[in-house]
Amino acid sequence: MAVHAQVIIALARSKTVHRLLGVLLAFVVAAIATVVLPLIAIPLLASQGASESGAGRPTVVGEWGYPLAGDYFKSRGFGWDPEACSYCGSDHKGYDMGQECGVTVYAAGPGRVVRAGAWGGYGNAVQIDHGAGVTTLYAHMMWDSLLVQAGQNVAAGTPLGAEGTTGTSTGCHVHFEVRVDDVAVDAQPFMASRGLPLK
Ligand SMILES: [Zn+2]
């Protein structure tokens, strides 16, 4: 016992041991800095990035804006488009645009929600009445993703739900349909005339 105590005292007084402990401490700090901090920081940065893109708002010009925030792909335009979709019907009534499953779909203009929910081939859809006979329709959104109800007033950029592939759809996209007096019209000139050209 006495020998052990002496050894411990000697070790505690030893400069070599102090130096070794210092090196060990520095190593532990360096290990924390290189291994643990990135583990904390990377998910933090990643979640910040996600919330930033999620909080991104679509371009709005005056009272109207795009149904999606940022860049998107076009899959089908209005009418007969055999190149984009040879197996589809010849009278495509909307403009198909997308980013990826789950991104937010926004109201394109001010008005009142007249439909929100399951709607046949449109899947989970929202329709907005903008007055003067103009309505817009956003189809194929994910089930249980709708953020508006019938009767609710919205403005351009109001989040409606999440891009999905419900109803007659083969992949995540938004079927954006503009109607005038309940007759579908080409969304491209409609939006272009509001300073919002589509692809
Ligand atoms: Zn479509």
Coordinates of C-alpha atoms and ligand atoms in Angstrom, one line a residue:
M1 CA 0.0 0.0 0.0
A2 CA 2.7 2.4 1.0
V3 CA 4.6 1.6 -2.1
H4 CA 1.5 2.2 -4.2
A5 CA 0.9 5.6 -2.6
Q6 CA 4.5 6.6 -3.2
V7 CA 4.3 5.7 -6.8
I8 CA 1.1 7.7 -7.2
I9 CA 2.6 10.7 -5.5
A10 CA 5.7 10.4 -7.6
L11 CA 3.6 10.1 -10.8
A12 CA 1.4 13.1 -9.8
R13 CA 4.6 15.2 -9.3
S14 CA 6.2 13.9 -12.5
K15 CA 6.6 16.5 -15.2
T16 CA 6.5 13.8 -17.8
V17 CA 3.1 12.6 -16.6
H18 CA 1.9 16.2 -16.6
R19 CA 3.1 16.6 -20.1
L20 CA 1.5 13.3 -21.1
L21 CA -1.8 14.4 -19.5
G22 CA -1.5 17.7 -21.4
V23 CA -1.0 15.8 -24.7
L24 CA -3.9 13.5 -23.9
L25 CA -6.1 16.4 -23.1
A26 CA -5.1 18.2 -26.3
F27 CA -5.8 14.9 -28.2
V28 CA -9.3 14.6 -26.6
V29 CA -10.1 18.2 -27.4
A30 CA -8.9 17.8 -31.0
A31 CA -10.9 14.6 -31.3
I32 CA -14.0 16.4 -30.1
A33 CA -13.4 19.2 -32.5
T34 CA -12.8 17.0 -35.5
V35 CA -15.4 14.2 -34.9
V36 CA -18.1 15.5 -32.6
L37 CA -18.5 19.0 -33.8
P38 CA -19.2 18.1 -37.4
L39 CA -21.7 15.5 -36.2
I40 CA -23.5 18.4 -34.5
A41 CA -22.9 21.1 -37.1
I42 CA -23.6 19.1 -40.3
P43 CA -27.2 18.2 -39.3
L44 CA -27.7 21.7 -38.0
L45 CA -26.5 23.2 -41.3
A46 CA -28.5 20.7 -43.3
S47 CA -31.7 21.5 -41.4
Q48 CA -31.0 25.2 -41.8
G49 CA -30.7 24.7 -45.6
A50 CA -33.9 22.7 -45.7
S51 CA -35.8 25.3 -43.8
E52 CA -34.4 28.1 -46.0
S53 CA -35.5 26.3 -49.2
G54 CA -38.8 25.4 -47.5
A55 CA -39.3 29.1 -46.5
G56 CA -38.5 30.2 -50.0
R57 CA -41.4 32.1 -51.6
P58 CA -42.4 31.9 -55.2
T59 CA -41.8 34.9 -57.5
V60 CA -44.8 37.2 -57.3
V61 CA -45.5 40.0 -59.8
G62 CA -48.2 42.3 -58.7
E63 CA -51.1 40.1 -57.5
W64 CA -50.0 37.0 -59.2
G65 CA -47.1 34.5 -58.8
Y66 CA -45.8 31.1 -59.7
P67 CA -47.3 28.0 -58.1
L68 CA -43.8 26.8 -57.2
A69 CA -40.9 28.6 -55.6
G70 CA -37.7 28.6 -57.7
D71 CA -36.8 26.5 -60.7
Y72 CA -39.0 23.7 -61.9
F73 CA -39.3 21.3 -64.7
K74 CA -42.0 21.3 -67.3
S75 CA -43.4 18.0 -68.3
R76 CA -46.5 18.8 -70.4
G77 CA -48.1 21.9 -71.7
F78 CA -51.6 22.6 -72.7
G79 CA -53.3 20.6 -75.4
W80 CA -51.9 17.9 -77.6
D81 CA -48.3 17.2 -76.9
P82 CA -47.3 13.8 -78.2
E83 CA -43.6 14.4 -77.7
A84 CA -44.0 15.0 -73.9
C85 CA -46.6 12.3 -73.5
S86 CA -47.5 10.0 -76.4
Y87 CA -49.8 7.8 -74.4
C88 CA -51.8 10.7 -72.8
G89 CA -55.1 12.1 -74.1
S90 CA -55.0 14.7 -76.8
D91 CA -56.6 17.4 -74.7
H92 CA -54.4 18.1 -71.8
K93 CA -56.1 20.9 -70.0
G94 CA -53.3 22.0 -67.7
Y95 CA -49.7 22.9 -67.5
D96 CA -47.6 20.2 -65.7
M97 CA -44.7 21.5 -63.7
G98 CA -42.7 20.0 -60.9
Q99 CA -39.7 20.1 -58.6
E100 CA -39.9 17.0 -56.4
C101 CA -42.4 15.1 -54.2
G102 CA -43.4 17.1 -51.1
V103 CA -42.4 20.6 -52.1
T104 CA -44.9 23.3 -51.3
V105 CA -47.5 24.3 -54.0
Y106 CA -48.6 28.0 -53.8
A107 CA -51.7 29.9 -54.9
A108 CA -51.0 31.7 -58.1
G109 CA -53.3 34.6 -57.4
P110 CA -55.7 36.2 -55.0
G111 CA -59.2 34.7 -54.5
R112 CA -61.3 32.2 -52.6
V113 CA -60.7 28.5 -52.3
V114 CA -63.8 26.8 -53.8
R115 CA -62.6 23.1 -53.7
A116 CA -60.0 21.4 -51.5
G117 CA -59.7 17.7 -51.4
A118 CA -60.2 14.5 -53.4
W119 CA -61.4 15.2 -57.0
G120 CA -61.3 12.2 -59.3
G121 CA -58.4 12.1 -61.6
Y122 CA -57.1 15.3 -60.2
G123 CA -56.3 13.5 -57.0
N124 CA -55.9 15.8 -54.0
A125 CA -56.7 19.1 -55.6
V126 CA -57.4 22.8 -54.8
Q127 CA -59.3 25.2 -57.0
I128 CA -59.3 28.9 -56.4
D129 CA -61.9 31.3 -57.7
H130 CA -60.2 34.6 -58.7
G131 CA -63.4 36.4 -59.7
A132 CA -64.4 37.5 -63.3
G133 CA -64.9 33.9 -64.2
V134 CA -61.2 32.9 -63.7
T135 CA -60.3 29.9 -61.6
T136 CA -57.0 28.1 -61.1
L137 CA -56.6 24.4 -60.2
Y138 CA -53.7 22.6 -58.6
A139 CA -53.9 18.9 -58.9
H140 CA -52.2 15.6 -57.7
M141 CA -51.1 17.0 -54.3
M142 CA -50.1 14.5 -51.6
W143 CA -52.9 13.2 -49.5
D144 CA -53.3 14.9 -46.1
S145 CA -51.0 17.8 -47.3
L146 CA -53.6 20.4 -47.9
L147 CA -53.2 23.6 -45.9
V148 CA -56.4 25.4 -47.1
Q149 CA -60.1 24.7 -46.9
A150 CA -63.0 25.6 -49.2
G151 CA -64.2 29.1 -48.4
Q152 CA -60.7 30.4 -47.3
N153 CA -59.3 33.5 -48.9
V154 CA -55.8 33.3 -50.3
A155 CA -53.3 35.5 -52.1
A156 CA -50.5 34.7 -54.5
G157 CA -47.9 32.8 -52.5
T158 CA -50.3 31.3 -50.0
P159 CA -49.2 27.7 -49.4
L160 CA -51.8 25.2 -50.6
G161 CA -50.3 21.8 -50.0
A162 CA -47.5 19.5 -51.1
E163 CA -46.6 18.4 -54.7
G164 CA -47.5 14.8 -55.1
T165 CA -48.8 12.2 -57.6
T166 CA -52.3 11.5 -56.5
G167 CA -55.1 10.8 -59.0
T168 CA -54.3 10.2 -62.7
S169 CA -50.6 10.9 -62.4
T170 CA -47.4 8.9 -63.1
G171 CA -45.0 11.0 -61.0
C172 CA -44.8 14.0 -58.7
H173 CA -45.8 17.2 -60.4
V174 CA -48.4 19.9 -60.2
H175 CA -51.1 20.0 -62.8
F176 CA -51.8 23.7 -63.0
E177 CA -55.0 24.4 -64.8
V178 CA -56.5 27.8 -65.6
R179 CA -60.2 28.1 -66.4
V180 CA -62.2 31.0 -67.7
D181 CA -66.0 30.5 -67.3
D182 CA -65.1 26.9 -66.4
V183 CA -63.4 26.2 -69.7
A184 CA -59.7 25.4 -69.5
V185 CA -57.4 27.8 -71.2
D186 CA -53.7 27.7 -71.9
A187 CA -51.9 28.6 -68.7
Q188 CA -48.8 29.8 -70.5
P189 CA -50.2 33.0 -72.2
F190 CA -52.4 33.5 -69.2
M191 CA -49.4 33.7 -66.8
A192 CA -47.2 35.5 -69.4
S193 CA -49.7 38.3 -69.6
R194 CA -49.3 38.7 -65.9
G195 CA -45.5 39.0 -66.2
L196 CA -44.9 35.4 -65.2
P197 CA -43.9 33.5 -68.3
L198 CA -43.8 29.7 -67.9
K199 CA -41.3 27.4 -69.6
Ligands
ZN1 ZN -51.5 17.7 -66.2

